[in-house]
Short mmCIF file of C-alpha atoms and ligand atoms in Angstrom, two decimals:
data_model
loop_
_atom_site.label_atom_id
_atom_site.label_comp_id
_atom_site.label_asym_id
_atom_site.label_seq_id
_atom_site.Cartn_x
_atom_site.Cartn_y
_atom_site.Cartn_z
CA UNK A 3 4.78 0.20 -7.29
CA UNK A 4 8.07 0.35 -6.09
CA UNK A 5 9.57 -3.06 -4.57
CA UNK A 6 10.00 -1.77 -0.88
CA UNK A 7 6.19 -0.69 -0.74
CA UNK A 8 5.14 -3.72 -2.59
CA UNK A 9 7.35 -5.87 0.39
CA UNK A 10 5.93 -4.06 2.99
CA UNK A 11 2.35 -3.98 1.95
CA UNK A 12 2.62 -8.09 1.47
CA UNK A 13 3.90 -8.40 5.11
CA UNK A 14 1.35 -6.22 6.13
CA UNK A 15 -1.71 -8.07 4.55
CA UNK A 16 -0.38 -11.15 5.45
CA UNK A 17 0.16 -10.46 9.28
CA UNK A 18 -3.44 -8.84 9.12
CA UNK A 19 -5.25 -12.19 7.90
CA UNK A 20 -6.20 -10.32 4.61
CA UNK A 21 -8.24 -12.91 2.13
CA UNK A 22 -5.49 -15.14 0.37
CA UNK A 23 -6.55 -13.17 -2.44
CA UNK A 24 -5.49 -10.18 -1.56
CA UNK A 25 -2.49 -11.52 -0.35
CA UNK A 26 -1.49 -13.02 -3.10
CA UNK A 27 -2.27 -9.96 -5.17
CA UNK A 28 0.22 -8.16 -3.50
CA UNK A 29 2.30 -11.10 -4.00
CA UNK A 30 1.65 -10.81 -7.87
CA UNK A 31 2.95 -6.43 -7.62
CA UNK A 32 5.99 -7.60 -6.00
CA UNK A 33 7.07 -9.84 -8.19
CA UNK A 34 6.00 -7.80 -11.44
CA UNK A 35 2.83 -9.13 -12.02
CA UNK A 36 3.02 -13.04 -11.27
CA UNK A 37 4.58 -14.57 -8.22
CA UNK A 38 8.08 -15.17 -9.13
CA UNK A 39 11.09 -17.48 -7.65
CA UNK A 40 12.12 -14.36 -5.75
CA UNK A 41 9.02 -13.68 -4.51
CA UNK A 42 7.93 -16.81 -3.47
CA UNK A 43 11.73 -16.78 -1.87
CA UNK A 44 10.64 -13.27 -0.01
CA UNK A 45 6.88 -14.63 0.86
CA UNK A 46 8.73 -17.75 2.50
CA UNK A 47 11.14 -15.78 4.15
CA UNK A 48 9.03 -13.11 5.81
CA UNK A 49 5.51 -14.29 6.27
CA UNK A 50 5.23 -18.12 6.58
CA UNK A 51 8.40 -19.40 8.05
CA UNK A 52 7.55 -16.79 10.87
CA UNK A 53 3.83 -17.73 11.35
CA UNK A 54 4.73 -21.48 11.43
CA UNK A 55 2.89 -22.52 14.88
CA UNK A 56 1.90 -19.26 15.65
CA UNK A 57 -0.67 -18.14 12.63
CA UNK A 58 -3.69 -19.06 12.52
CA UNK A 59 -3.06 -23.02 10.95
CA UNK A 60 -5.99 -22.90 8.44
CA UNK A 61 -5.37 -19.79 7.33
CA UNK A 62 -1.99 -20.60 6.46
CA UNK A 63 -2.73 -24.24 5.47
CA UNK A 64 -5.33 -21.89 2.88
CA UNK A 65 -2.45 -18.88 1.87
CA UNK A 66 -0.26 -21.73 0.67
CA UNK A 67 -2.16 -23.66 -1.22
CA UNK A 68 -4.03 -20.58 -2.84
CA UNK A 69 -0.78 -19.43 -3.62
CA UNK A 70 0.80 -22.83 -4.94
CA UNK A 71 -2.33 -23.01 -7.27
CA UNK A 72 -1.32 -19.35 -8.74
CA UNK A 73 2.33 -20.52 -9.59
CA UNK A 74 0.93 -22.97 -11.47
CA UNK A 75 -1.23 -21.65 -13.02
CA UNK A 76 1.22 -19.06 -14.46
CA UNK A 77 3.45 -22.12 -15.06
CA UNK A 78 6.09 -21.04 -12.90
CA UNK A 79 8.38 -22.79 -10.69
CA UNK A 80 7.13 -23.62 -7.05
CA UNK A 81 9.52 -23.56 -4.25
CA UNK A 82 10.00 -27.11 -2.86
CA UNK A 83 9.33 -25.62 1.26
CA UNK A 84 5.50 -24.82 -0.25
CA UNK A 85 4.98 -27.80 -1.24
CA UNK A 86 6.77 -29.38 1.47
CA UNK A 87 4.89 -26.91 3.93
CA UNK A 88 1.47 -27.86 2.17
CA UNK A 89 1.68 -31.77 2.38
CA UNK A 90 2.46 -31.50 5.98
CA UNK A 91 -0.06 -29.44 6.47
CA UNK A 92 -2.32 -32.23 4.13
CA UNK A 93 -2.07 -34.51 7.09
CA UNK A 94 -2.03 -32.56 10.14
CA UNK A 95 -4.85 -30.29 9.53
CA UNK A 96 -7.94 -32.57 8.18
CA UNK A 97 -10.43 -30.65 9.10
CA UNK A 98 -9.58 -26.70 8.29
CA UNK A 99 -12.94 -25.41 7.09
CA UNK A 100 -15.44 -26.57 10.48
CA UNK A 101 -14.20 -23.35 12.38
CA UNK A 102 -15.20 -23.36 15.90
CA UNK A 103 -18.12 -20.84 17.13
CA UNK A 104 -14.88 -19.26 19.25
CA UNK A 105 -12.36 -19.90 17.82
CA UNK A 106 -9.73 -16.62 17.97
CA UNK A 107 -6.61 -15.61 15.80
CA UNK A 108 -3.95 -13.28 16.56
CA UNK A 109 -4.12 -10.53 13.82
CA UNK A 110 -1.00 -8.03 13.73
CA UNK A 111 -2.53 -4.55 12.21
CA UNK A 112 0.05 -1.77 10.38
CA UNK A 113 -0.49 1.64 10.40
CA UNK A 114 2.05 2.48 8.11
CA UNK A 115 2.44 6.47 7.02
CA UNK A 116 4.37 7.50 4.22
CA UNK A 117 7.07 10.12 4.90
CA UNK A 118 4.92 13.08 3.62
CA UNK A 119 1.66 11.60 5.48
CA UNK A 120 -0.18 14.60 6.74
CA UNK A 121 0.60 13.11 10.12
CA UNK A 122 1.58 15.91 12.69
CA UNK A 123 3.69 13.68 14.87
CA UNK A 124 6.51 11.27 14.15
CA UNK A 125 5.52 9.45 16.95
CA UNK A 126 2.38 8.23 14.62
CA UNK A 127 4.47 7.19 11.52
CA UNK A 128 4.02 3.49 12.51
CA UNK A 129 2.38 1.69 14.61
CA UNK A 130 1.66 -2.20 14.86
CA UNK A 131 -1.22 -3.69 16.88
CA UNK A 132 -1.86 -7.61 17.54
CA UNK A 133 -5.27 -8.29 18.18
CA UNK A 134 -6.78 -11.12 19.50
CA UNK A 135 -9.99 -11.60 17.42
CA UNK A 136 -12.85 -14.28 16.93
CA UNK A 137 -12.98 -15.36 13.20
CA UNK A 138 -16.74 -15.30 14.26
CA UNK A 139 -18.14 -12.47 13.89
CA UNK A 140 -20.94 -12.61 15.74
CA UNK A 141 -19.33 -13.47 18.86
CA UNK A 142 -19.52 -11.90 21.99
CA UNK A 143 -21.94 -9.90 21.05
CA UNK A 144 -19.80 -8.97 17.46
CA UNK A 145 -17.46 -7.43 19.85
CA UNK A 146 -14.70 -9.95 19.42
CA UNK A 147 -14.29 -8.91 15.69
CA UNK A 148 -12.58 -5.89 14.03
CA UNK A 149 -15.03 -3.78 12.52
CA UNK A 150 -13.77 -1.33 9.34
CA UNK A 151 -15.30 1.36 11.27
CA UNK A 152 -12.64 1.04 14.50
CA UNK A 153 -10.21 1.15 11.57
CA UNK A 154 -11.51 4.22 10.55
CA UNK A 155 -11.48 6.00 14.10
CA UNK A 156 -8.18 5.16 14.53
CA UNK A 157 -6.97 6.27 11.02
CA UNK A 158 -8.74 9.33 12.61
CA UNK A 159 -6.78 9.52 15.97
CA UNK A 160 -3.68 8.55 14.83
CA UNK A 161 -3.95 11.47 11.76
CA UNK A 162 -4.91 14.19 14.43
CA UNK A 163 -3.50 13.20 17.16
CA UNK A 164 -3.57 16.83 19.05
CA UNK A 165 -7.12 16.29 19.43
CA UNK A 166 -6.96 13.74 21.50
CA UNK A 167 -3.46 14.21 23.14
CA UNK A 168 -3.52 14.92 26.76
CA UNK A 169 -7.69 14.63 26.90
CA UNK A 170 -9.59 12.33 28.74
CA UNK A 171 -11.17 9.57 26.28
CA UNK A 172 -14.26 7.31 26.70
CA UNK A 173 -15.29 4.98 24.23
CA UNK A 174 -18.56 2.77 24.15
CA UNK A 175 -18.73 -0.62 22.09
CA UNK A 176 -14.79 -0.20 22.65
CA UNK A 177 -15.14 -4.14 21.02
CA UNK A 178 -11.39 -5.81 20.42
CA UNK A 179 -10.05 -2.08 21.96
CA UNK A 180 -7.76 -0.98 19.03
CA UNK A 181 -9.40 2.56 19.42
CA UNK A 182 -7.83 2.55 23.02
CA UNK A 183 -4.50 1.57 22.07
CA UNK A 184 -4.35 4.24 19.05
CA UNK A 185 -5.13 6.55 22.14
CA UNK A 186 -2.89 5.58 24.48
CA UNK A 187 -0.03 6.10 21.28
CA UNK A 188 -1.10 9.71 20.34
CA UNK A 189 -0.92 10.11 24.68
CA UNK A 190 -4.71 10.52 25.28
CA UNK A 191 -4.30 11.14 29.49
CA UNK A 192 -6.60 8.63 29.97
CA UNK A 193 -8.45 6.04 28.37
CA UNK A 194 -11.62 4.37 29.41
CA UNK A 195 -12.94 1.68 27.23
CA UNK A 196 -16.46 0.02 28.01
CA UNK A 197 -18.44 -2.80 26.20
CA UNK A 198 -21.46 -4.06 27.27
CA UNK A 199 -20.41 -7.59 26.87
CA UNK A 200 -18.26 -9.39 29.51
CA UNK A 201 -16.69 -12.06 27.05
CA UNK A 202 -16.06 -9.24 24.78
CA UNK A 203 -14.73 -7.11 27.66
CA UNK A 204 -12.29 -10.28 28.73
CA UNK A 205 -10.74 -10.29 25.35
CA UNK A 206 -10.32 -6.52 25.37
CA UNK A 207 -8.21 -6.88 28.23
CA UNK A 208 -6.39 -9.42 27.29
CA UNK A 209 -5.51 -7.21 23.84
CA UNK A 210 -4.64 -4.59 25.70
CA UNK A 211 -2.07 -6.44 28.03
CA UNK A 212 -0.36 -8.08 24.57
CA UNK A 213 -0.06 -4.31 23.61
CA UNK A 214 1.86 -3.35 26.68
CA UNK A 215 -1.28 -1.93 28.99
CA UNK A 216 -2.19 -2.13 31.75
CA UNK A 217 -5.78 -2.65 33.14
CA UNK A 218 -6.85 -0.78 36.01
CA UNK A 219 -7.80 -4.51 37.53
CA UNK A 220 -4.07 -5.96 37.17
CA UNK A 221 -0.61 -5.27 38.01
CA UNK A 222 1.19 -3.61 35.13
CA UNK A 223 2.22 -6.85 32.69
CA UNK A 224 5.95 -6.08 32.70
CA UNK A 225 8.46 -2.87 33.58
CA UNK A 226 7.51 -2.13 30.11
CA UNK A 227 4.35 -1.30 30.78
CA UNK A 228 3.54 2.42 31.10
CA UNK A 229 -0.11 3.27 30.44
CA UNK A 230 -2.79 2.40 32.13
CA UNK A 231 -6.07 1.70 30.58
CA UNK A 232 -9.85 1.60 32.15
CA UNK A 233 -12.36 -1.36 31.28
CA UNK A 234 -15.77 -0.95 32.41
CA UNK A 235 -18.86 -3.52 31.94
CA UNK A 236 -21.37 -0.72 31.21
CA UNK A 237 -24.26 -1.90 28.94
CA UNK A 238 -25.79 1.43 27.84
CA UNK A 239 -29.22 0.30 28.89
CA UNK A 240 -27.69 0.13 32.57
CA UNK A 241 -25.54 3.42 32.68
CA UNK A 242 -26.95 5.23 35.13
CA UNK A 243 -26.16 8.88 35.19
CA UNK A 244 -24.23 9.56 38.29
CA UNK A 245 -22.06 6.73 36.75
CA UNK A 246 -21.62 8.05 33.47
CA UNK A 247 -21.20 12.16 35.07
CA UNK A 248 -18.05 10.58 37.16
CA UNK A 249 -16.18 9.61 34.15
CA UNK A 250 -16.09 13.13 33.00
CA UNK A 251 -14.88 12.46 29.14
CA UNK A 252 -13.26 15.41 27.06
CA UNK A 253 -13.86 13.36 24.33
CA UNK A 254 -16.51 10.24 23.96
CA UNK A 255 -16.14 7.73 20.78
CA UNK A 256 -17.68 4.69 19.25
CA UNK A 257 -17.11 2.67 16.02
CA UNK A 258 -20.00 0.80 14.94
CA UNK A 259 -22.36 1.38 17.43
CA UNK A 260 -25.46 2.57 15.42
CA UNK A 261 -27.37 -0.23 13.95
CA UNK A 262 -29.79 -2.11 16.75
CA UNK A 263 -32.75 0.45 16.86
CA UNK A 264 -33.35 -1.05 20.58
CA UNK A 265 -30.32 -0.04 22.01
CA UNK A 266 -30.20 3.45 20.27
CA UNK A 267 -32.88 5.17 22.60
CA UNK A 268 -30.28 4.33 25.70
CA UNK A 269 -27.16 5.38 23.48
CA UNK A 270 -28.51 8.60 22.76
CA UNK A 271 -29.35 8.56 26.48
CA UNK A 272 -25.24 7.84 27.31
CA UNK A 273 -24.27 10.30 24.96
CA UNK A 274 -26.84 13.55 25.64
CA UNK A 275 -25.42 12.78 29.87
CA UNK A 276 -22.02 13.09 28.62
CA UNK A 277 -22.44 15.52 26.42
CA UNK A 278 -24.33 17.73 28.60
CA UNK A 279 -22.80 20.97 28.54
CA UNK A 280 -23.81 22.41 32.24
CA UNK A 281 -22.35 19.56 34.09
CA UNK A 282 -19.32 19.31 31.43
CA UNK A 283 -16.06 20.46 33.36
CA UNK A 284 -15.05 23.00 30.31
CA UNK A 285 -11.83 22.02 30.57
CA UNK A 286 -9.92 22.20 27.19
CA UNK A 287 -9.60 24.38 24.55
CA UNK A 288 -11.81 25.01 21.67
CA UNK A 289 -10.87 22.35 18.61
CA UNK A 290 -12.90 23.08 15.16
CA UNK A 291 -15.43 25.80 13.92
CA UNK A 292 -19.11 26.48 15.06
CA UNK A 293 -20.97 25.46 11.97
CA UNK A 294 -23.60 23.08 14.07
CA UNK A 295 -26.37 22.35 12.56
CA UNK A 296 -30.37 22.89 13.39
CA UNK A 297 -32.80 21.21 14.60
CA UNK A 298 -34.10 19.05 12.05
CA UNK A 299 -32.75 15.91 11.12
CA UNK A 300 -30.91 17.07 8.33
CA UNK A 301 -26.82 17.20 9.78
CA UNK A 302 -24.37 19.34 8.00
CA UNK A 303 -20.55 18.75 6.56
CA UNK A 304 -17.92 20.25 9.20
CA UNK A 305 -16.11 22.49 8.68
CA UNK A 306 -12.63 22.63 6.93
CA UNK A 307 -9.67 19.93 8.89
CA UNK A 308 -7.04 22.25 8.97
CA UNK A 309 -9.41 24.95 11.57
CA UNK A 310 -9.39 22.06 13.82
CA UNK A 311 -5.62 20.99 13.30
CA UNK A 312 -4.86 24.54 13.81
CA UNK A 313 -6.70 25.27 16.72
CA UNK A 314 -5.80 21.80 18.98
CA UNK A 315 -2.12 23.11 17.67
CA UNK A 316 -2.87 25.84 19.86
CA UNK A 317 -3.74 24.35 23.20
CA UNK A 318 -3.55 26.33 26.17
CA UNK A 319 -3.70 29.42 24.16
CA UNK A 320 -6.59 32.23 24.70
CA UNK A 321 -8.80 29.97 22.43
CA UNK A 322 -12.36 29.72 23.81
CA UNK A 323 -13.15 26.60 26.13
CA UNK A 324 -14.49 23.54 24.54
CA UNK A 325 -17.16 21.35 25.79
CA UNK A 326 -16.93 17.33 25.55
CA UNK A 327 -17.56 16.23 21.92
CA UNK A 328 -18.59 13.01 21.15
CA UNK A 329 -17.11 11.30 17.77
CA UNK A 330 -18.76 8.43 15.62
CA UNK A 331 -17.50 6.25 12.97
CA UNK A 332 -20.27 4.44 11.22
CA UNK A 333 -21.23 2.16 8.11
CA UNK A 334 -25.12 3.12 7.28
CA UNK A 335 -25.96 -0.12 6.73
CA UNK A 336 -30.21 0.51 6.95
CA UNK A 337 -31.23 3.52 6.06
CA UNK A 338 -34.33 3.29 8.54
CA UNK A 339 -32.25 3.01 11.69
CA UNK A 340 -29.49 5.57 10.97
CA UNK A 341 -32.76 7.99 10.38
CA UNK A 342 -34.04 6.93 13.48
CA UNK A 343 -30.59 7.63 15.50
CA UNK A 344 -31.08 10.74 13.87
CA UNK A 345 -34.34 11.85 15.47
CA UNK A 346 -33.19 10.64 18.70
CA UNK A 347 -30.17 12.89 18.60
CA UNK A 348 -32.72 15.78 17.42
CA UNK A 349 -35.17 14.52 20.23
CA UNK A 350 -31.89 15.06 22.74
CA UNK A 351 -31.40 18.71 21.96
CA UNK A 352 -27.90 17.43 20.34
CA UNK A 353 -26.05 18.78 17.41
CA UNK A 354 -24.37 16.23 14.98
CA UNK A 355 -22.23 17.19 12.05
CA UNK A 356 -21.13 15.19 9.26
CA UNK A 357 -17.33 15.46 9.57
CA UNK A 358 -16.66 12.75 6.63
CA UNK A 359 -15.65 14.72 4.22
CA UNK A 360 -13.93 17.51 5.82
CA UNK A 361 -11.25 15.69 8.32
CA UNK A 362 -10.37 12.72 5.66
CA UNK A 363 -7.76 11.13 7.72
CA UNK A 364 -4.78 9.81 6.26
CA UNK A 365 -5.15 6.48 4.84
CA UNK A 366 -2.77 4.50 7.09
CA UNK A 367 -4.09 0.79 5.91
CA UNK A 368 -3.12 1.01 1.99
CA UNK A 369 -2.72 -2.36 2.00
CA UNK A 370 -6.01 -3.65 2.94
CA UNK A 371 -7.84 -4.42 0.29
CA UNK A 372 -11.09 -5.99 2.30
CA UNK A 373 -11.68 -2.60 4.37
CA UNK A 374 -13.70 -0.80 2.09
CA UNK A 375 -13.05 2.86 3.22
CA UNK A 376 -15.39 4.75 0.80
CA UNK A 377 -18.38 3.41 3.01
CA UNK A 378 -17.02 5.31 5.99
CA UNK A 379 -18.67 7.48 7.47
CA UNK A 380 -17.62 10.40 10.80
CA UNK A 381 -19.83 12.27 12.67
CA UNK A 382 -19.39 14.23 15.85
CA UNK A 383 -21.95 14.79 18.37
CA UNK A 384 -22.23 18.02 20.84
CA UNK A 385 -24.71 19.29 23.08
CA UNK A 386 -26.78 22.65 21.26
C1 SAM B 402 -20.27 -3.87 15.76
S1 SAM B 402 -19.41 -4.01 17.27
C2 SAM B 402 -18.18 -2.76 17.12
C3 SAM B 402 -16.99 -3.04 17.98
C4 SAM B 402 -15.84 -2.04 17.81
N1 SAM B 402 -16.26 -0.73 18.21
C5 SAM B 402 -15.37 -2.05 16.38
O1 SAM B 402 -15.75 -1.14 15.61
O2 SAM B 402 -14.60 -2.96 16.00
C6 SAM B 402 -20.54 -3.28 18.45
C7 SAM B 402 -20.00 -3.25 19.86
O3 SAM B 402 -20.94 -2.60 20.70
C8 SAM B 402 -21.19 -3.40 21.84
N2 SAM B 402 -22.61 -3.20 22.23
C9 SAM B 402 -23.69 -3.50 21.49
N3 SAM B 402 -24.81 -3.19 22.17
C10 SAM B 402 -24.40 -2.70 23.36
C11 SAM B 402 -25.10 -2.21 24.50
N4 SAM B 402 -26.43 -2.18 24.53
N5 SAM B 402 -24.37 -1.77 25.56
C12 SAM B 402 -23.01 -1.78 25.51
N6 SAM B 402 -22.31 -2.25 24.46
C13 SAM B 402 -22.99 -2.70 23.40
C14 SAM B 402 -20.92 -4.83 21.38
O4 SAM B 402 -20.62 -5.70 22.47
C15 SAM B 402 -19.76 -4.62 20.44
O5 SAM B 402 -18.54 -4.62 21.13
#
């Protein structure tokens, strides 16, 4: 691997909390295949004497002496600031490994796109998103975590962006709320984010205001503050439909959302309101082909990426009008309940197609070894 992608993938890992393993692995490419003087030099230079008080402490306190314990290991020299760094760190922080049932860390996620990336835009060739995020993942509700599949979506967005470009946007289980912000960068026109869960909600907001958004309930942060995003408390069990038919989404999305079999009867519900195509406004141009599937539960691949890149290229062309569409990005994690999502959606007189393989987006995280993208799966929903 070359040295500058070998740099820039360490930063990257680093900044995005990646297990010290993985870290350090990248560590190990850029320096050869152990962690030399001049890496070490690089690591101290660009990742820990910038997250000094600002990191997460235990993480660091844990990166350091992971990564002192590989240099010796290999018998190589250690830079005196590690082990300077690590016996401070010996008697400040005692008690590293109790973490706190909320306790949060700032995680800084890269989209990074090589040159030839089958990105359409330059404005997508990089991105970087902090994140406030609980290092519990259960917490509010698991909403205050970063699920793989809200990586995936946005690897999605940020790959076609002409889909979502200048299209109203609603997301449910919108969680931590990088799917918003990957909207707001590829210019969705608006952006309305929900979660069912107010703690989860508050830290969404507060995300979104540390990326430069604004929340319809605040004054914009700062002059440099230009897009406005909407939060909404809307447990899908409460949606009621004149609620949900005022939003009026072009597009609906969720990452993650299908795995409690209780709430799936009143997620269908959301989706087969917004979906509905005879109170849909019909008011954007046909994206993708009309291979929909039947009515059993059985859901077909989509059809070819490069129809729907071709088509959203030609927006505001004679194309046919498009209804709203609803995309999905999901880990089947039980069998059982993805089949039972799956009759629901039947039930609902919806289509859903298995857009996985077809629109691949453009791996944007290369560096992150824990997000496991071969369990990812996309699916987009539509009214029959
Ligand atoms: C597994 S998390 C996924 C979060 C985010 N989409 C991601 O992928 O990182 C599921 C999200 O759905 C929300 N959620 C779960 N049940 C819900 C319900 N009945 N109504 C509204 N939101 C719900 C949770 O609060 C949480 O934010």
């Amino acid at each position: 691997m070359e040295k500058q992608t070998a740099s820039l993938h360490l930063v990257s890992a680093f900044l995005a909390m990646e297990p010290t393993g993985c870290v350090i692995s990248h560590a190990r490419s850029l320096g050869g295949g152990s962690v030399t003087v001049d890496a070490q030099r690089f690591i101290w230079d660009h990742c820990i004497s910038k997250a000094i008080g600002k990191c997460h402490a235990p993480y660091l306190k844990n990166f350091v002496k992971k990564l002192i314990l590989e240099i010796e290991s290999n018998r190589d020299d250690v830079l005196d600031e590690l082990y300077e760094l690590y016996t401070e760190f010996m008697t400040s922080l005692k008690d590293e490994n109790a973490v706190k049932g909320t306790e949060r860390a700032l995680k800084y996620i890269s989209f990074l796109f090589p040159d030839d990336a089958s990105c359409e835009d330059a404005m997508v060739r990089e991105l970087v998103v902090p994140l406030h995020c609980s290092l519990n993942m259960l917490e509010g509700d698991t909403g205050c975590s970063i699920w793989p599949a809200s990586l995936f979506l946005s690897e999605f967005i940020l790959s076609f962006p002409d889909m979502f470009s200048s299209k109203t946007c609603f997301e449910v289980g919108s969680g931590v709320g990088l799917v918003g912000i990957c909207l707001t960068h590829v210019k969705a026109s608006k952006v309305i984010l929900s979660d069912g869960d107010l703690s989860t909600l508050s830290n969404m907001k507060l995300n979104l205001k540390m990326n430069q958004l604004s929340t319809d309930d605040d004054e914009p942060v700062s002059s440099e503050c230009t897009d406005s995003v909407k939060c909404l408390h809307l447990p899908w069990e409460c949606a009621s439909e004149s609620e949900l038919q005022g939003l009026k989404p072009d597009i609906i999305l969720g990452a993650d959302v299908i795995y409690d079999p209780l709430c799936l009867p009143h997620l269908v519900h959301l989706f087969s309101i917004l979906l509905d195509k005879t109170k849909s406004s019909l008011r954007f141009p046909r994206v993708g082909c009309d291979c929909a599937i039947g009515g059993s539960h059985e859901y077909s691949d989509g059809c070819d990426a490069q129809d729907v890149v071709a088509a959203s290229d030609s927006a505001g062309n004679a194309s046919p009008t498009e209804h709203p569409m609803a995309y999905i990005s999901s880990v089947i994690r039980n069998a059982d309940t993805f089949g039972h999502f799956l009759a629901l959606v039947d039930e609902a007189n919806l289509a859903i197609m298995d857009l996985t393989r077809t629109h691949q987006p453009a791996s944007s995280l290369p560096y992150m070894q824990s997000y496991d993208r071969s369990s990812m799966r996309l699916f987009r929903l539509s009214s029959k």
